[in-house]
Tab-separated table of C-alpha atoms and ligand atoms in Angstrom:
chain	number	residue	atom	x	y	z
A	1	MET	CA	10.685	24.821	-32.759
A	2	ALA	CA	12.327	21.836	-31.227
A	3	ASP	CA	12.203	18.615	-32.988
A	4	THR	CA	9.479	16.342	-32.230
A	5	ARG	CA	10.860	13.683	-29.862
A	6	ARG	CA	10.663	10.233	-30.777
A	7	ALA	CA	9.845	7.097	-28.927
A	8	LEU	CA	9.740	3.429	-29.439
A	9	ILE	CA	7.359	1.262	-27.214
A	10	THR	CA	8.104	-2.625	-27.343
A	11	GLY	CA	5.169	-4.516	-26.027
A	12	ILE	CA	3.065	-2.034	-27.593
A	13	THR	CA	-0.214	-4.537	-27.621
A	14	GLY	CA	-0.287	-4.615	-23.791
A	15	GLN	CA	-1.767	-3.122	-21.048
A	16	ASP	CA	0.841	-0.516	-20.345
A	17	GLY	CA	1.730	0.009	-23.709
A	18	GLY	CA	-1.325	1.061	-24.725
A	19	HIS	CA	-1.403	3.511	-21.526
A	20	LEU	CA	2.244	4.899	-22.467
A	21	ALA	CA	1.414	5.273	-26.217
A	22	GLN	CA	-1.520	7.615	-25.157
A	23	LEU	CA	0.530	9.452	-22.747
A	24	LEU	CA	3.205	9.833	-25.376
A	25	ASN	CA	0.794	11.192	-27.898
A	26	GLU	CA	-0.677	13.783	-25.662
A	27	LYS	CA	2.705	14.962	-24.991
A	28	GLY	CA	3.604	15.384	-28.598
A	29	TYR	CA	5.741	12.295	-29.292
A	30	GLU	CA	6.060	10.599	-32.454
A	31	VAL	CA	5.250	7.178	-31.282
A	32	PHE	CA	6.215	4.049	-32.642
A	33	GLY	CA	5.287	0.530	-31.569
A	34	LEU	CA	6.914	-2.924	-31.987
A	35	LEU	CA	4.585	-5.578	-32.888
A	36	ARG	CA	5.179	-9.158	-32.576
A	37	GLY	CA	4.248	-12.051	-35.126
A	38	GLN	CA	2.250	-12.701	-38.561
A	39	HIS	CA	-1.207	-12.020	-38.456
A	40	ASN	CA	-1.182	-10.453	-34.605
A	41	PRO	CA	-4.874	-10.557	-33.748
A	42	ARG	CA	-4.087	-7.121	-31.497
A	43	ARG	CA	-2.950	-5.298	-34.560
A	44	ALA	CA	-6.156	-4.265	-35.723
A	45	GLU	CA	-7.498	-2.897	-32.291
A	46	VAL	CA	-4.180	-0.883	-32.084
A	47	GLU	CA	-4.442	0.396	-35.659
A	48	ARG	CA	-8.506	1.713	-34.485
A	49	ASP	CA	-7.698	2.702	-31.127
A	50	MET	CA	-4.636	4.224	-31.698
A	51	PRO	CA	-4.119	5.141	-35.160
A	52	TYR	CA	-0.891	7.726	-34.509
A	53	VAL	CA	1.320	4.474	-33.809
A	54	HIS	CA	3.817	3.664	-36.185
A	55	LEU	CA	3.892	-0.024	-36.335
A	56	ILE	CA	7.143	-1.902	-36.759
A	57	GLU	CA	7.322	-5.664	-37.089
A	58	GLY	CA	9.650	-7.263	-34.485
A	59	ASP	CA	10.362	-9.730	-32.113
A	60	LEU	CA	12.385	-9.619	-28.810
A	61	THR	CA	13.636	-13.286	-29.627
A	62	ASP	CA	14.861	-11.830	-33.097
A	63	PRO	CA	17.870	-9.653	-32.873
A	64	THR	CA	18.384	-8.312	-36.251
A	65	SER	CA	14.469	-7.219	-36.150
A	66	LEU	CA	15.279	-5.033	-33.202
A	67	VAL	CA	18.120	-3.493	-34.985
A	68	ARG	CA	15.530	-2.727	-37.912
A	69	ALA	CA	12.839	-1.325	-35.399
A	70	VAL	CA	15.840	0.984	-33.727
A	71	GLU	CA	16.635	2.104	-37.262
A	72	THR	CA	13.494	2.719	-38.590
A	73	SER	CA	12.216	4.747	-35.437
A	74	ASN	CA	15.410	6.486	-34.420
A	75	PRO	CA	13.993	6.916	-30.917
A	76	ASP	CA	15.194	9.656	-28.240
A	77	GLU	CA	13.169	7.187	-25.854
A	78	LEU	CA	12.436	3.352	-25.736
A	79	TYR	CA	10.361	1.702	-23.440
A	80	ASN	CA	10.832	-2.096	-23.101
A	81	LEU	CA	7.441	-3.386	-22.067
A	82	ALA	CA	7.595	-6.448	-23.869
A	83	ALA	CA	7.708	-9.606	-21.921
A	84	VAL	CA	5.854	-12.914	-21.205
A	85	SER	CA	4.545	-10.925	-18.597
A	86	HIS	CA	1.890	-13.637	-16.421
A	87	VAL	CA	3.565	-15.310	-13.611
A	88	GLY	CA	1.466	-18.486	-14.084
A	89	TYR	CA	1.986	-19.100	-17.712
A	90	SER	CA	5.593	-18.655	-16.977
A	91	PHE	CA	5.635	-21.869	-15.139
A	92	LYS	CA	3.945	-23.581	-17.707
A	93	ASN	CA	6.422	-22.005	-20.419
A	94	PRO	CA	9.665	-21.390	-18.355
A	95	SER	CA	12.354	-21.701	-21.311
A	96	LEU	CA	10.225	-19.290	-23.485
A	97	THR	CA	9.901	-16.984	-20.777
A	98	ALA	CA	13.811	-16.905	-20.428
A	99	ASP	CA	14.217	-16.265	-23.845
A	100	VAL	CA	11.784	-13.429	-24.470
A	101	THR	CA	11.732	-11.690	-20.582
A	102	ALA	CA	15.498	-12.074	-20.088
A	103	LYS	CA	17.380	-12.449	-23.231
A	104	GLY	CA	15.106	-10.235	-24.972
A	105	VAL	CA	16.513	-7.378	-22.576
A	106	LEU	CA	19.847	-7.959	-23.695
A	107	ASN	CA	18.880	-7.925	-27.387
A	108	VAL	CA	17.160	-4.622	-26.931
A	109	LEU	CA	20.169	-2.980	-25.120
A	110	GLU	CA	22.641	-4.683	-27.918
A	111	ALA	CA	20.231	-3.013	-30.912
A	112	VAL	CA	20.777	0.458	-29.503
A	113	ARG	CA	24.710	-0.146	-29.100
A	114	VAL	CA	25.052	-1.790	-32.338
A	115	THR	CA	23.359	1.041	-34.019
A	116	GLY	CA	25.239	3.710	-32.456
A	117	ARG	CA	22.552	5.029	-30.204
A	118	GLU	CA	24.183	4.385	-26.999
A	119	GLN	CA	24.396	8.082	-26.029
A	120	ALA	CA	21.389	9.270	-28.048
A	121	THR	CA	18.458	6.907	-26.654
A	122	ARG	CA	17.349	6.592	-22.789
A	123	VAL	CA	16.133	3.557	-22.554
A	124	TYR	CA	13.129	2.430	-19.765
A	125	GLN	CA	13.397	-1.147	-18.686
A	126	ALA	CA	10.120	-2.631	-16.913
A	127	SER	CA	11.481	-4.382	-13.771
A	128	THR	CA	9.083	-5.928	-11.354
A	129	SER	CA	8.089	-6.351	-7.740
A	130	GLU	CA	8.126	-10.155	-8.833
A	131	MET	CA	11.869	-9.725	-8.501
A	132	PHE	CA	11.233	-9.436	-4.440
A	133	GLY	CA	9.146	-12.610	-4.111
A	134	GLY	CA	7.368	-11.750	-0.961
A	135	LEU	CA	9.241	-14.039	1.319
A	136	ASP	CA	8.794	-13.136	5.312
A	137	TYR	CA	12.353	-12.879	6.074
A	138	ASN	CA	12.879	-10.364	3.108
A	139	ARG	CA	10.277	-8.161	3.684
A	140	PRO	CA	10.823	-4.752	5.246
A	141	GLY	CA	7.872	-3.098	7.295
A	142	ALA	CA	7.351	-0.239	5.479
A	143	GLY	CA	7.519	-2.215	1.874
A	144	TYR	CA	10.226	-3.227	-0.501
A	145	ASN	CA	12.182	-0.573	-1.886
A	146	GLU	CA	15.241	-0.122	-4.548
A	147	ASN	CA	17.204	-1.585	-1.951
A	148	SER	CA	15.626	-4.538	-0.647
A	149	LEU	CA	16.805	-8.133	-1.348
A	150	PHE	CA	15.624	-10.132	-4.211
A	151	HIS	CA	14.204	-13.391	-4.154
A	152	PRO	CA	12.164	-14.348	-7.184
A	153	ARG	CA	9.439	-17.230	-6.800
A	154	SER	CA	8.640	-17.779	-10.510
A	155	PRO	CA	10.350	-18.264	-13.961
A	156	TYR	CA	9.156	-14.743	-14.772
A	157	GLY	CA	10.362	-13.400	-11.474
A	158	VAL	CA	13.789	-14.842	-12.353
A	159	ALA	CA	13.718	-13.664	-15.902
A	160	LYS	CA	12.767	-10.128	-15.107
A	161	LEU	CA	15.786	-10.258	-12.797
A	162	TYR	CA	18.146	-10.994	-15.328
A	163	GLY	CA	16.583	-8.265	-17.354
A	164	HIS	CA	16.942	-5.848	-14.407
A	165	TRP	CA	20.680	-6.564	-13.877
A	166	ILE	CA	21.555	-6.815	-17.385
A	167	ALA	CA	19.983	-3.119	-17.762
A	168	LYS	CA	21.891	-1.760	-14.827
A	169	ASN	CA	25.074	-3.442	-16.436
A	170	TYR	CA	24.718	-1.520	-19.685
A	171	ARG	CA	24.209	1.613	-17.849
A	172	GLU	CA	27.531	1.064	-15.972
A	173	SER	CA	29.538	-0.603	-18.738
A	174	TYR	CA	28.759	1.664	-21.573
A	175	ASP	CA	27.529	4.744	-19.839
A	176	MET	CA	23.996	3.958	-21.532
A	177	PHE	CA	21.109	6.124	-19.912
A	178	VAL	CA	18.813	3.023	-18.858
A	179	SER	CA	16.372	3.477	-15.888
A	180	CYS	CA	14.750	0.367	-14.616
A	181	GLY	CA	11.176	0.710	-13.072
A	182	ILE	CA	9.969	-1.507	-10.284
A	183	LEU	CA	6.758	-1.504	-10.821
A	184	PHE	CA	4.378	-3.004	-8.384
A	185	ASN	CA	1.089	-4.759	-9.821
A	186	HIS	CA	-0.775	-2.060	-11.643
A	187	GLU	CA	-4.338	-3.026	-13.408
A	188	GLY	CA	-6.944	-1.033	-14.828
A	189	GLU	CA	-9.544	-1.450	-17.712
A	190	ARG	CA	-6.784	-2.401	-20.522
A	191	ARG	CA	-5.454	-5.301	-18.338
A	192	GLY	CA	-6.073	-9.004	-19.613
A	193	VAL	CA	-8.359	-11.258	-17.988
A	194	GLU	CA	-5.585	-13.791	-17.005
A	195	PHE	CA	-4.934	-11.401	-13.975
A	196	VAL	CA	-6.937	-11.578	-11.049
A	197	THR	CA	-8.215	-8.309	-10.873
A	198	ARG	CA	-9.382	-8.265	-14.253
A	199	LYS	CA	-10.768	-11.718	-14.192
A	200	ILE	CA	-12.788	-10.738	-11.228
A	201	THR	CA	-14.168	-7.517	-12.372
A	202	HIS	CA	-15.032	-8.931	-15.967
A	203	ALA	CA	-16.874	-11.599	-13.897
A	204	VAL	CA	-18.822	-9.443	-11.513
A	205	ALA	CA	-20.223	-7.727	-14.445
A	206	ARG	CA	-21.341	-10.657	-16.103
A	207	ILE	CA	-22.638	-11.876	-12.737
A	208	LYS	CA	-24.752	-8.532	-12.424
A	209	LEU	CA	-26.210	-8.952	-15.990
A	210	GLY	CA	-26.836	-12.632	-15.616
A	211	LEU	CA	-24.470	-13.406	-18.390
A	212	GLN	CA	-22.521	-16.100	-16.209
A	213	PRO	CA	-23.125	-17.799	-12.792
A	214	GLN	CA	-19.693	-17.817	-10.987
A	215	ILE	CA	-16.042	-17.303	-11.238
A	216	GLU	CA	-13.380	-19.803	-10.309
A	217	LEU	CA	-10.232	-18.547	-8.851
A	218	GLY	CA	-7.296	-19.864	-6.893
A	219	ASP	CA	-5.930	-18.745	-3.520
A	220	LEU	CA	-7.745	-15.870	-2.052
A	221	TRP	CA	-5.367	-14.955	0.573
A	222	PRO	CA	-2.175	-13.626	-1.147
A	223	LYS	CA	-1.865	-9.797	-1.004
A	224	ARG	CA	-0.751	-7.341	-3.434
A	225	ASP	CA	0.056	-3.382	-3.905
A	226	TRP	CA	-2.442	-2.794	-6.801
A	227	GLY	CA	-2.243	0.688	-8.247
A	228	TYR	CA	-3.692	2.017	-11.616
A	229	ALA	CA	-1.671	1.481	-14.710
A	230	GLY	CA	-2.558	5.241	-16.158
A	231	ASP	CA	-0.567	6.663	-12.742
A	232	PHE	CA	2.259	4.344	-13.625
A	233	VAL	CA	3.133	4.690	-17.247
A	234	GLU	CA	3.710	8.822	-16.010
A	235	GLY	CA	6.266	7.612	-13.677
A	236	MET	CA	8.062	5.342	-16.662
A	237	TRP	CA	8.146	8.732	-18.765
A	238	ARG	CA	9.358	11.051	-15.753
A	239	MET	CA	12.234	8.108	-15.005
A	240	LEU	CA	13.446	8.971	-18.319
A	241	GLN	CA	13.137	13.057	-18.182
A	242	HIS	CA	15.341	12.803	-14.965
A	243	SER	CA	18.874	13.931	-15.151
A	244	GLU	CA	20.313	10.576	-14.885
A	245	PRO	CA	19.342	7.060	-15.055
A	246	ASP	CA	18.715	5.136	-11.701
A	247	ASP	CA	16.073	2.489	-10.576
A	248	PHE	CA	12.692	3.632	-9.041
A	249	VAL	CA	10.033	1.522	-7.073
A	250	LEU	CA	6.565	2.791	-8.285
A	251	ALA	CA	4.089	1.239	-5.674
A	252	THR	CA	1.051	2.613	-3.665
A	253	GLY	CA	2.254	2.014	0.091
A	254	GLU	CA	-1.153	-0.170	0.336
A	255	THR	CA	-1.427	-3.866	0.418
A	256	HIS	CA	-4.847	-5.610	-0.038
A	257	SER	CA	-5.686	-9.229	-0.066
A	258	ILE	CA	-8.116	-10.690	-3.134
A	259	GLU	CA	-11.023	-11.474	-0.709
A	260	GLU	CA	-10.769	-7.228	-0.215
A	261	PHE	CA	-10.701	-6.859	-3.991
A	262	LEU	CA	-13.668	-9.277	-4.233
A	263	THR	CA	-15.949	-7.594	-1.259
A	264	LEU	CA	-15.426	-4.232	-2.943
A	265	ALA	CA	-15.660	-5.473	-6.845
A	266	PHE	CA	-19.246	-7.321	-6.030
A	267	GLY	CA	-19.947	-4.338	-3.518
A	268	GLU	CA	-20.228	-2.213	-6.625
A	269	VAL	CA	-22.726	-3.912	-8.024
A	270	GLY	CA	-24.615	-4.556	-4.669
A	271	ILE	CA	-24.016	-7.841	-3.986
A	272	ASP	CA	-22.886	-7.709	-0.194
A	273	ASP	CA	-21.656	-11.540	-0.370
A	274	TRP	CA	-19.229	-12.634	-3.083
A	275	ARG	CA	-18.894	-16.231	-1.298
A	276	PRO	CA	-22.050	-17.904	-3.236
A	277	TYR	CA	-20.729	-16.863	-6.685
A	278	VAL	CA	-17.049	-17.923	-6.158
A	279	THR	CA	-15.539	-21.381	-6.241
A	280	GLN	CA	-11.926	-21.967	-5.896
A	281	ASN	CA	-9.990	-24.624	-8.632
A	282	PRO	CA	-6.077	-25.569	-7.961
A	283	ALA	CA	-5.898	-25.249	-11.544
A	284	PHE	CA	-5.540	-21.404	-10.594
A	285	MET	CA	-2.962	-22.077	-7.663
A	286	ARG	CA	0.708	-21.605	-8.065
A	287	PRO	CA	3.748	-23.900	-7.549
A	288	ALA	CA	5.521	-21.149	-5.473
A	289	GLU	CA	3.057	-18.174	-3.918
A	290	VAL	CA	4.267	-14.692	-3.534
A	291	ASP	CA	2.454	-14.488	-0.358
A	292	ILE	CA	2.562	-10.673	0.309
A	293	LEU	CA	3.665	-7.786	-1.961
A	294	LEU	CA	4.009	-4.166	-0.602
A	295	GLY	CA	6.160	-1.261	-2.385
A	296	ASP	CA	7.451	1.763	-0.801
A	297	PRO	CA	7.670	4.569	-3.547
A	298	SER	CA	9.313	7.279	-1.449
A	299	LYS	CA	12.136	7.456	-3.766
A	300	ALA	CA	10.231	8.213	-6.867
A	301	GLU	CA	7.800	10.594	-5.271
A	302	LYS	CA	10.625	12.671	-3.931
A	303	VAL	CA	13.071	12.411	-6.985
A	304	LEU	CA	10.662	12.531	-9.598
A	305	GLY	CA	7.464	14.497	-8.140
A	306	TRP	CA	5.475	11.229	-9.111
A	307	GLU	CA	2.365	10.798	-7.242
A	308	ARG	CA	-0.767	8.441	-7.883
A	309	LYS	CA	-4.047	9.689	-8.807
A	310	VAL	CA	-6.348	6.698	-8.278
A	311	ASP	CA	-6.698	4.970	-4.936
A	312	PHE	CA	-7.940	1.262	-4.079
A	313	PRO	CA	-11.342	1.827	-4.124
A	314	GLY	CA	-11.179	4.053	-6.963
A	315	LEU	CA	-9.366	1.283	-9.038
A	316	VAL	CA	-11.772	-1.546	-8.247
A	317	SER	CA	-14.641	0.884	-9.286
A	318	LEU	CA	-13.166	2.223	-12.454
A	319	MET	CA	-12.608	-1.272	-13.614
A	320	VAL	CA	-16.296	-2.415	-12.431
A	321	ALA	CA	-17.520	0.312	-14.508
A	322	HIS	CA	-15.523	-0.457	-17.231
A	323	ASP	CA	-16.944	-4.170	-17.650
A	324	LEU	CA	-20.411	-3.401	-16.806
A	325	ARG	CA	-20.232	-1.106	-19.832
A	326	LEU	CA	-18.744	-3.914	-21.878
A	327	ALA	CA	-21.144	-6.980	-20.421
A	328	GLU	CA	-23.901	-4.474	-21.256
A	329	ALA	CA	-22.956	-4.192	-25.091
A	330	GLN	CA	-22.490	-8.122	-24.975
A	331	ARG	CA	-25.779	-8.348	-23.738
A	332	LEU	CA	-27.508	-6.272	-25.979
A	333	SER	CA	-25.706	-8.157	-29.002
A	334	VAL	CA	-26.759	-11.472	-28.307
B	1	LIG	P1	1.197	-11.665	-10.171
B	1	LIG	O1	0.853	-10.922	-9.062
B	1	LIG	O2	1.766	-10.703	-11.238
B	1	LIG	O3	1.266	-13.038	-10.061
B	1	LIG	O4	-0.650	-11.277	-10.846
B	1	LIG	P2	-2.054	-12.327	-10.808
B	1	LIG	O5	-3.030	-11.148	-11.175
B	1	LIG	O6	-1.618	-13.099	-12.156
B	1	LIG	O7	-2.027	-12.841	-9.663
B	1	LIG	C1	-2.038	-12.194	-8.257
B	1	LIG	C2	-2.516	-13.143	-7.166
B	1	LIG	O8	-3.948	-13.772	-7.414
B	1	LIG	C3	-1.529	-14.264	-7.072
B	1	LIG	O9	-1.137	-14.578	-5.974
B	1	LIG	C4	-2.315	-15.256	-7.555
B	1	LIG	O10	-2.135	-17.084	-7.085
B	1	LIG	C5	-3.773	-14.976	-7.031
B	1	LIG	N1	-4.868	-15.641	-7.689
B	1	LIG	C6	-5.781	-16.436	-7.459
B	1	LIG	N2	-6.592	-16.647	-8.249
B	1	LIG	C7	-6.117	-16.417	-9.107
B	1	LIG	C8	-6.735	-16.765	-10.292
B	1	LIG	O11	-7.856	-17.146	-10.865
B	1	LIG	N3	-5.990	-15.702	-11.546
B	1	LIG	C9	-4.861	-15.321	-11.402
B	1	LIG	N4	-4.317	-14.704	-12.466
B	1	LIG	N5	-4.263	-15.205	-10.144
B	1	LIG	C10	-4.998	-15.938	-9.347
């Protein structure tokens, strides 16, 4: 029998970390997760929901802790999902964002190298559509692909671009298997409420059950290519099973505005007009906005055989249904 494959996931407490750990566990991997900080409030949640994950304490800004994590887990595959990952937050904490989201990638790659695992460990780097920036002159009609120009519009996007290029540099310099997934927005029931989709579905469920009167949002016209995170982690895994390292866009090929998301989400609970329930607050607007993101996933579909299973209405529906269950449980507990 072949040895059990081992995977190390940084960012185990995040949305993608949870989906990916579940997928790898189902595939028979031994799964290790890097957990940051003393008294991490998410530790108990991970231990409860994913008891099969071996937790290792470490931090992307602490190179020695990463070396230890790589030595302890001895991974065949390392998925670097950890980051300061929120665009709005990155404007308020740009230096921390650079330390974690940019230099942290270098620290992870170096940990693989200094432990002598550069030929043994395949690395996935979580790159992002935020590297494109969405400016009109830079937008091909069919959506951004792996060859589109980058023009990040936030400290987060700039930091991720460093991560993307240092990952490619290690692939070229040291012949390491490092693949970058350029993922467009991906959402779901594990999404944090600081992101607009979950903020909306969480509020819609609570408004429906009378637990809150309204929701405050920023700009409603930006458009995003929103997919389901559960589909996207399958694409990450496929990238590391491919014969060679490469860059791949994962996206749905559709773009929708926040207004469209609101219409579908409120529609799920039988409210046809969302306007009385939504107010706009400049606090949620960004110093520079990405107007529109649309991705072209045809390379991943063709080369990796990747396909998404959940469409846009399906995504909104599953998120609202999940949040209705949570809100109902909350109502019963008060
Ligand atoms: P992003 O695409 O990675 O920035 O993902 P987000 O879900 O944080 O934001 C998606 C879009 O929603 C951006 O254009 C935001 O400016 C916009 N938006 C509007 N209102 C809000 C809000 O209240 N919270 C967040 N997070 N985004 C908002």
